[in-house]
XYZ file of C-alpha atoms in Angstrom:
446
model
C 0.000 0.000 0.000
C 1.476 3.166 -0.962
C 2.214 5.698 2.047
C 2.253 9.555 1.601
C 6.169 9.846 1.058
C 6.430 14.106 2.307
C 9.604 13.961 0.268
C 10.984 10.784 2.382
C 11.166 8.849 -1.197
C 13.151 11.352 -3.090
C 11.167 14.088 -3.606
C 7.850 11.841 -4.695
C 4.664 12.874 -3.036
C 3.704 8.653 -2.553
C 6.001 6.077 -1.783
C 6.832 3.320 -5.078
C 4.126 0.819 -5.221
C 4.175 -2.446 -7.256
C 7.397 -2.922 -9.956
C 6.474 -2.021 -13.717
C 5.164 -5.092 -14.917
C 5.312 -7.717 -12.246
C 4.811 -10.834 -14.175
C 8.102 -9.942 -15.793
C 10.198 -7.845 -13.918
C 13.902 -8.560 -13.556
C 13.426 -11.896 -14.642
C 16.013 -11.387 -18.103
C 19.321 -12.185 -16.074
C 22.502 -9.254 -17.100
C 24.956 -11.943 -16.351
C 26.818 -8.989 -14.159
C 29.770 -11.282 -13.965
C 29.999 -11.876 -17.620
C 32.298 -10.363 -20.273
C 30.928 -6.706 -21.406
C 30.269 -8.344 -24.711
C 27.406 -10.654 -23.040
C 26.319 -8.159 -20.493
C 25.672 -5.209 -23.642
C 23.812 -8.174 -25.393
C 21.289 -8.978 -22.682
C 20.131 -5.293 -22.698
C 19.669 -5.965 -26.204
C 15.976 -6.511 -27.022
C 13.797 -3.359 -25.138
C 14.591 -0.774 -28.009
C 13.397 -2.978 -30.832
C 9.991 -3.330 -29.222
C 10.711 0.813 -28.580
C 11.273 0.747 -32.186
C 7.880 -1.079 -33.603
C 6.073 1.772 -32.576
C 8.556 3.964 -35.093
C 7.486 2.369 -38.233
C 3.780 1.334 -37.598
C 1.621 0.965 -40.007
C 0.323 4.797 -39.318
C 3.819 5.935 -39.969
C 3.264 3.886 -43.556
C 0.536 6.104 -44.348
C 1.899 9.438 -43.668
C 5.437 8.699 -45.212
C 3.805 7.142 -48.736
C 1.368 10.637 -48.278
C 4.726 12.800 -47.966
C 7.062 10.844 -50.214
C 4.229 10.873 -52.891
C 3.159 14.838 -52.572
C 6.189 16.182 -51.605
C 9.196 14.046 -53.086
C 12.131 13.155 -50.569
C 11.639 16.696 -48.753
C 9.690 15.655 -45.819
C 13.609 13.132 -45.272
C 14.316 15.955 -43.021
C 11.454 15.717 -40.633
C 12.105 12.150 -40.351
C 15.379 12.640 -39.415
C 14.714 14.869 -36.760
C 12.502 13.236 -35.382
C 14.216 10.386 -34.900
C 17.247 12.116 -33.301
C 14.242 13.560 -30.655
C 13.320 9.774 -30.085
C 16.514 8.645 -29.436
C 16.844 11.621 -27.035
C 13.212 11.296 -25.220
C 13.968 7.322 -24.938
C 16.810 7.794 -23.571
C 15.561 9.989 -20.622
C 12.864 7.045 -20.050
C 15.399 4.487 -19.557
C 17.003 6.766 -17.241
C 13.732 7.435 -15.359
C 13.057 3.455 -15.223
C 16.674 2.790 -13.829
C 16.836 5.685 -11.496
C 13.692 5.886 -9.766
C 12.509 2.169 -10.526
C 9.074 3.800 -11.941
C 7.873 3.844 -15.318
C 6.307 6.862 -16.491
C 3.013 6.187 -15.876
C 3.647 5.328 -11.874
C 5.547 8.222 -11.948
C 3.230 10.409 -12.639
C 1.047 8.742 -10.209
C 3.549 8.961 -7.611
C 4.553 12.609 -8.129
C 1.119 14.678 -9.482
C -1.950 15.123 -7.392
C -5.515 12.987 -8.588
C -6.655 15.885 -10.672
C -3.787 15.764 -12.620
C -2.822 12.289 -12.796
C -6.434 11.050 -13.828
C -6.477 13.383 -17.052
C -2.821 11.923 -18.330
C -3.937 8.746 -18.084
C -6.849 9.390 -20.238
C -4.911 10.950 -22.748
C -2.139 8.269 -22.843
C -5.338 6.109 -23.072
C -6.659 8.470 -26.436
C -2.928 8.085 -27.671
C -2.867 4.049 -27.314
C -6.352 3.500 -28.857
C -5.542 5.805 -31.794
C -2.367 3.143 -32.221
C -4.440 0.519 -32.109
C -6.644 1.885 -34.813
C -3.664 1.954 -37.016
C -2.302 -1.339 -36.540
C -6.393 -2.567 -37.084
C -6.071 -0.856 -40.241
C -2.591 -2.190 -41.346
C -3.112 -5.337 -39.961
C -6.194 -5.775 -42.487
C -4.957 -4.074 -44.852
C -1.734 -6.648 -45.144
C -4.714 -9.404 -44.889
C -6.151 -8.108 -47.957
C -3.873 -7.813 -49.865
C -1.557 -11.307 -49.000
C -4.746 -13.323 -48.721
C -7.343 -11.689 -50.655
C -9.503 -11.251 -47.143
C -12.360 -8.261 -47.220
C -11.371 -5.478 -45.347
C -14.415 -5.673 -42.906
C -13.481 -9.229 -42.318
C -9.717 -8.292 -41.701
C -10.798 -5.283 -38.602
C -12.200 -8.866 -36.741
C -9.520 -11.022 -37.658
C -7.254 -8.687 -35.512
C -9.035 -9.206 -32.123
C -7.422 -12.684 -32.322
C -4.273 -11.646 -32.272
C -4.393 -11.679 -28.320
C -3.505 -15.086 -28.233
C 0.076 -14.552 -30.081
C 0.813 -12.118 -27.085
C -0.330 -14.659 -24.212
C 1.846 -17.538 -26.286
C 4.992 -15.688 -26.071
C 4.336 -14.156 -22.530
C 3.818 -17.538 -21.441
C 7.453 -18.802 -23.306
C 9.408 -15.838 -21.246
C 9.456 -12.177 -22.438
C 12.984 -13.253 -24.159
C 10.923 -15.070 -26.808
C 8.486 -11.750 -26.976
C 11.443 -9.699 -28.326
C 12.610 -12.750 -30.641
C 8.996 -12.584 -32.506
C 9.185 -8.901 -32.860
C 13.160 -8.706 -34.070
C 12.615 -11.711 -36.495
C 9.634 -9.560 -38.161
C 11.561 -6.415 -37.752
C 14.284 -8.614 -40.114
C 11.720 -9.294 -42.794
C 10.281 -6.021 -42.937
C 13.859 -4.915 -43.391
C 14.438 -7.444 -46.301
C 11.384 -6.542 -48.120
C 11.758 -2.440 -48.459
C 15.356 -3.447 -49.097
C 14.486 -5.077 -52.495
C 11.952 -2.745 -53.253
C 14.459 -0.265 -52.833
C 16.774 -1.684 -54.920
C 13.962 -1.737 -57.232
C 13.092 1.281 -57.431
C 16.339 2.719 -57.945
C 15.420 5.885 -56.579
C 17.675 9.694 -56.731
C 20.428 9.067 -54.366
C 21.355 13.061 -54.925
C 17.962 13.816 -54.074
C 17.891 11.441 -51.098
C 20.432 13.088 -50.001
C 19.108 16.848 -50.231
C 15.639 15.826 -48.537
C 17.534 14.815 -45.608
C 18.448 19.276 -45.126
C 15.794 20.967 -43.534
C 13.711 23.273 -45.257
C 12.037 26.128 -44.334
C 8.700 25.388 -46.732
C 7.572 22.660 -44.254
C 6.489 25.093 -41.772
C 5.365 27.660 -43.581
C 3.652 25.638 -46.122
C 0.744 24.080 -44.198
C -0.130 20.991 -45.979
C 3.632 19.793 -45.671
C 3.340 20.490 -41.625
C 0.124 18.785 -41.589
C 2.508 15.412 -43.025
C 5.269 16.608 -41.427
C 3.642 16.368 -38.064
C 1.844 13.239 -38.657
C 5.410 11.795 -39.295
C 6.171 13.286 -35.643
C 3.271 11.837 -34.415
C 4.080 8.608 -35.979
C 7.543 8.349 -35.247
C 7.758 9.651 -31.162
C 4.873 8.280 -30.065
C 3.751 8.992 -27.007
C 2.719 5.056 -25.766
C 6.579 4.336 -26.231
C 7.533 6.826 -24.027
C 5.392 4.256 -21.298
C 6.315 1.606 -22.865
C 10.040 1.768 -22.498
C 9.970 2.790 -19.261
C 8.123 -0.523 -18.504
C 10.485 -3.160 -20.060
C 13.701 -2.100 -19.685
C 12.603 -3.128 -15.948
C 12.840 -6.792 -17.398
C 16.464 -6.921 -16.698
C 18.117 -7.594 -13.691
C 20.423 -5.000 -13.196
C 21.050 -4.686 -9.497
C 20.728 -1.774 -7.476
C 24.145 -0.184 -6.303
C 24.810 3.292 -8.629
C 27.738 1.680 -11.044
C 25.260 -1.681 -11.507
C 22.407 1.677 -12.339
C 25.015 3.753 -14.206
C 26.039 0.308 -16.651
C 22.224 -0.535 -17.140
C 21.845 3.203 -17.770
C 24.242 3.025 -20.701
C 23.334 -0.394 -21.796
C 19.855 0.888 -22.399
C 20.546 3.704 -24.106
C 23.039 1.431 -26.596
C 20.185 -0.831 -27.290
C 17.378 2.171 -28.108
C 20.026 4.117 -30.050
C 20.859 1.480 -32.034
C 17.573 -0.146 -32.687
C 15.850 3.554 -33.481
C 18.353 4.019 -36.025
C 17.283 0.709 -37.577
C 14.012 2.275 -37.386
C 14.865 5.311 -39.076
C 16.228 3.131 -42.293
C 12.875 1.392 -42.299
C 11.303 5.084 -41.998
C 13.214 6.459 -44.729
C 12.455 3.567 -46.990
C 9.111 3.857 -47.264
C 8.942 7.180 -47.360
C 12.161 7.531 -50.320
C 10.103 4.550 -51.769
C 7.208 6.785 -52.316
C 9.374 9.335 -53.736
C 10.994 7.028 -56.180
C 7.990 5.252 -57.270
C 4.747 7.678 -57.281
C 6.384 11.154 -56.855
C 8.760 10.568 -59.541
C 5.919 9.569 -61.959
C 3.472 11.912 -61.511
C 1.314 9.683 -58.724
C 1.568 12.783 -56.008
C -1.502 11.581 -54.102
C -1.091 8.229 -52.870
C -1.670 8.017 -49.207
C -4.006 4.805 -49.684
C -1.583 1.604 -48.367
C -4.038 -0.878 -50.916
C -3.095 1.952 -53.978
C 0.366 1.968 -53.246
C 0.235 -2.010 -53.347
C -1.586 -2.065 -56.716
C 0.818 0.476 -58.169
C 3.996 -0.694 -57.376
C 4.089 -3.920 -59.419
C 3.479 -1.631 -62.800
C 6.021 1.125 -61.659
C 8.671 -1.330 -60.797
C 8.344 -3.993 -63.558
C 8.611 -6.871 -60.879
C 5.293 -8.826 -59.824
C 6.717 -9.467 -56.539
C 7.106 -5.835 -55.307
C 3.473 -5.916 -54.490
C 4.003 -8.927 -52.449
C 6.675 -7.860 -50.321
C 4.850 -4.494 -49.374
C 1.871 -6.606 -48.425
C 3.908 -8.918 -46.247
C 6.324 -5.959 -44.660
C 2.428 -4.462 -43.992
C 1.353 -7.225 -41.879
C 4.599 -7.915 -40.192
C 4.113 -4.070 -39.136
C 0.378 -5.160 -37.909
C 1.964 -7.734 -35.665
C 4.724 -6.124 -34.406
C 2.817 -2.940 -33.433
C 0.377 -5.054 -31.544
C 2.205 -6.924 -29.310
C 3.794 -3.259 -27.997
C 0.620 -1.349 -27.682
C -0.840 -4.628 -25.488
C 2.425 -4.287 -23.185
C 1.766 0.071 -23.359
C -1.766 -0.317 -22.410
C -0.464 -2.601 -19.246
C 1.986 -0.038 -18.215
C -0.489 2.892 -18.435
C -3.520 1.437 -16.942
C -1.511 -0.442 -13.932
C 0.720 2.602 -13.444
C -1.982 5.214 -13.436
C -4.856 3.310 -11.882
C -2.931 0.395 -9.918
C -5.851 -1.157 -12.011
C -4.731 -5.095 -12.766
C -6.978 -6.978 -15.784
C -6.067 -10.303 -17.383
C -3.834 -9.603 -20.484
C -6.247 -11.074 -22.662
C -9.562 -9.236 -21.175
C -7.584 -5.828 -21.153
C -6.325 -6.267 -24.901
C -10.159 -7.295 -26.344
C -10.958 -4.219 -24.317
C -8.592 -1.918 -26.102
C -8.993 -3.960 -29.311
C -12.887 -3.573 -29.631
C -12.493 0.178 -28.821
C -10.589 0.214 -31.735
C -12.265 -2.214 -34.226
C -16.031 -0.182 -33.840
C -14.323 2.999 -35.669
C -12.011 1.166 -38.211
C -14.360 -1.130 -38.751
C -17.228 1.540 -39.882
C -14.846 3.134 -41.744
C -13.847 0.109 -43.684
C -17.512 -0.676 -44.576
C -18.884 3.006 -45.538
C -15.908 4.324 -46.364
C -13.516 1.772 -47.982
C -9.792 1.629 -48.666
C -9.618 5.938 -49.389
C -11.093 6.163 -45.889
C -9.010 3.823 -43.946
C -6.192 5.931 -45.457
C -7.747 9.499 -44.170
C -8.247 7.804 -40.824
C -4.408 6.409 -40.721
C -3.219 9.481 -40.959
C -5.712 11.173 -38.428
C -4.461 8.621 -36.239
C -1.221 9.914 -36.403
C -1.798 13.434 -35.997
C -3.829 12.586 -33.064
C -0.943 11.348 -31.538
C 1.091 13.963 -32.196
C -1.237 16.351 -30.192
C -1.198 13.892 -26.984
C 2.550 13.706 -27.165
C 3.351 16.894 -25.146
C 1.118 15.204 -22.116
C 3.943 12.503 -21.854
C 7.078 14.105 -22.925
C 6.790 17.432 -20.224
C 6.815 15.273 -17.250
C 9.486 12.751 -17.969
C 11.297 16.036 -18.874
C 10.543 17.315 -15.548
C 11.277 14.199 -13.908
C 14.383 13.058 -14.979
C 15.473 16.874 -14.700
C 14.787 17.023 -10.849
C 17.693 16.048 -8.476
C 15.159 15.212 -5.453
C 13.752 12.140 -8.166
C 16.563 11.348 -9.868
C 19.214 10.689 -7.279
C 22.928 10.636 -8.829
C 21.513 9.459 -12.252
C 19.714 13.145 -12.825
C 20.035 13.925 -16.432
C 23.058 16.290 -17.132
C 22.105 20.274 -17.639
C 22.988 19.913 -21.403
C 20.676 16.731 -21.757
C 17.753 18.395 -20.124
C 17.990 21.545 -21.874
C 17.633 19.638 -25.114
C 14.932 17.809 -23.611
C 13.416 20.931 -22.928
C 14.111 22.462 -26.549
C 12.353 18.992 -27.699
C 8.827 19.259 -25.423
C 8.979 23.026 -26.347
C 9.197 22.540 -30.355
C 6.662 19.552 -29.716
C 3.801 21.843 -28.075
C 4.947 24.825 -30.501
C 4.323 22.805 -33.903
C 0.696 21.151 -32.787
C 0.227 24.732 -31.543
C 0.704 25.907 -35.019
C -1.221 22.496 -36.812
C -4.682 23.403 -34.540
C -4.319 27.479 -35.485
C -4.067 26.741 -39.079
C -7.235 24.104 -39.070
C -9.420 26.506 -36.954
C -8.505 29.334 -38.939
C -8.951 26.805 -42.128
């Protein structure tokens, strides 16, 4: 039972409750007496599942929308915010390993009710707007692998549960095996449709400089923060905080500091996988439709159909499809272990994994679904993208307070962030809140 803490457990207002998930905390041994080699590869695994949500199948939409419209330019706003991600992750590892709370608790722990109870119904918003996404994808990739209706495809999804209880069951090792093997084949497909579509190099290169057109021009910031939105998401933020729990690290300040920089190796290195993935579909786009007058493909089915023309090969098609529903899967498993986090951190609320992820799942299925049926493939791909803006708004709910947490000495203990860290940090929440500022003005004002 928590205890009001008056500042007695650094600087939170109630004492730390329950570890981050508890079916699986600390149970992936560091092998501390190992050689550094082994003991960086046993961190390895966290940032991969960090780095599903990066290359969802939301971020598909918005990145063929961009690539298609707008040529390689919007490169530059995937770039970015990547380098933010890698940055914002690597402040919730250090909240995790310092103060032994994920975000959600921690926000529990440190706001008061009226507060608390409002961020966890927007991390809620943010993880149900996910889910729509990977509904969508997830069918989508049925459709077009296995000829399945769309409407059929929203209800196949709900039975994806059971692939999450499976692996939980095996040991959350085998968890991050599933997703890294699909994170492989994704790889491997945009890799030979890359090579396929022999794209600009020179002009890859270019799109990756900022420009100042995507703020001022305000159908490229609408894209260009859906990308945000799809690539910093805020259910990661929870999420990562969660699992890097899963090791046992120890709990004397070098064991801390080592985890510390373990975890930050293993998200830095698997979010700049991500950004490859990112890019590809995105210079993909850019190669294939921009280059050939198709600047308003945003639809995932369209961009299936036209690729096997555009790149002479009948297995392009085929490879998008599968990368699509590997994306699905991927992105499912994470937002089940997200939704955990947020609703046992915030609430201290424990369901069943299976009743809590038909729960989210079913929220999600009644909207894609009725889209799918009245609306068809052109309005799954409006709603993908709405997804992704949607999350862009919620994201400055999660990213101020790990800011402010990891930032505070009382909280943090010797593992505070450094004054150069959190003042980029800051710069980060502040551009964040600044840019969906800027997105809202420009749709009220129309």
């Amino acid at each position: 039972m928590d205890m009001r803490g008056s500042g007695t457990d650094g600087g939170w207002r109630l004492s730390r409750g329950e570890a981050s998930l508890s079916d699986v905390h600390g149970t992936v041994d560091v092998a501390r007496h190992s050689s550094k080699l082994r003991r960086i590869a046993a961190f390895a695994g966290p940032g991969y599942l960090v780095a599903v949500g990066y290359m969802d199948p939301g971020n598909w939409a918005t990145s063929l929308a961009g690539g298609s419209k707008f040529g390689y330019a919007l490169l530059a706003v995937a770039l970015l915010s990547n380098l933010m991600a890698i940055v914002l992750q690597s402040l919730c590892a250090r909240l995790a390993i310092a103060s032994g709370r994920d975000l959600a608790q921690a926000c529990r722990d440190a706001f008061p009710k009226w507060i608390a109870v409002p961020l966890w119904a927007l991390a809620e918003i943010a993880i149900i707007a996910t889910d729509i996404a990977e509904v969508i994808g997830t069918a989508i990739g049925l459709k077009l692998i296995f000829g399945i209706p769309l409407e059929l495809g929203v209800l196949i999804t709900a039975l994806d549960v059971f692939i999450i209880l499976y692996l939980q069951r095996l040991g959350f090792r085998w968890v991050e095996a599933f997703i890294i093997t699909l994170l492989g084949v994704i790889a491997l497909c945009f890799g030979i449709q890359i090579f396929l579509a022999d794209p600009d190099w020179g002009g890859v290169i270019r799109g990756f400089l900022p420009s100042t057109e995507i703020v001022t021009d305000p159908e490229m910031l609408y894209l260009a923060l859906g990308i945000l939105g799809a690539t910093v998401m805020p259910h990661n933020l929870y999420l990562h905080s969660g699992i890097v729990q899963t090791r046992k690290y120890g709990q004397t300040l070098p064991e801390k500091r080592e985890a510390l920089t373990f975890a930050t190796v293993d998200s830095t290195v698997a979010l700049t996988f991500a950004l490859l993935i990112n890019a590809s579909i995105l210079i993909l786009a850019a190669a294939a439709f921009n280059g050939t007058g198709q600047t308003e493909v945003a639809d995932l089915g369209e961009a299936h159909s036209l690729l096997a023309p555009l790149l002479g090969m009948a297995i392009a098609p085929t490879l998008f499809g599968i990368a699509l529903l590997c994306c699905g899967l991927n992105s499912t498993v994470t937002a089940t272990l997200a939704g955990q986090i947020v609703m046992e951190g915030f609430l201290k609320m424990k369901l069943q994994p299976w009743l809590r992820r038909l729960i989210t799942r079913a929220i999600a299925i009644i909207p894609a679904g009725f889209v799918a049926i009245w609306y068809g493939d052109a309005g799954t791909a409006e709603l993908l993208i709405l997804t992704q803006v949607v999350l862009s708004l919620q994201l400055s709910f999660a990213v101020f307070p790990l800011v402010m947490f990891t930032a505070s000495k009382a909280k943090m203990g010797e593992l505070v962030a450094p004054r150069w860290l959190s003042a980029i940090a800051w710069a980060i929440a502040v551009a964040i809140a600044g840019l969906n500022v800027k997105l809202v003005m420009d749709f009220v004002l129309g």
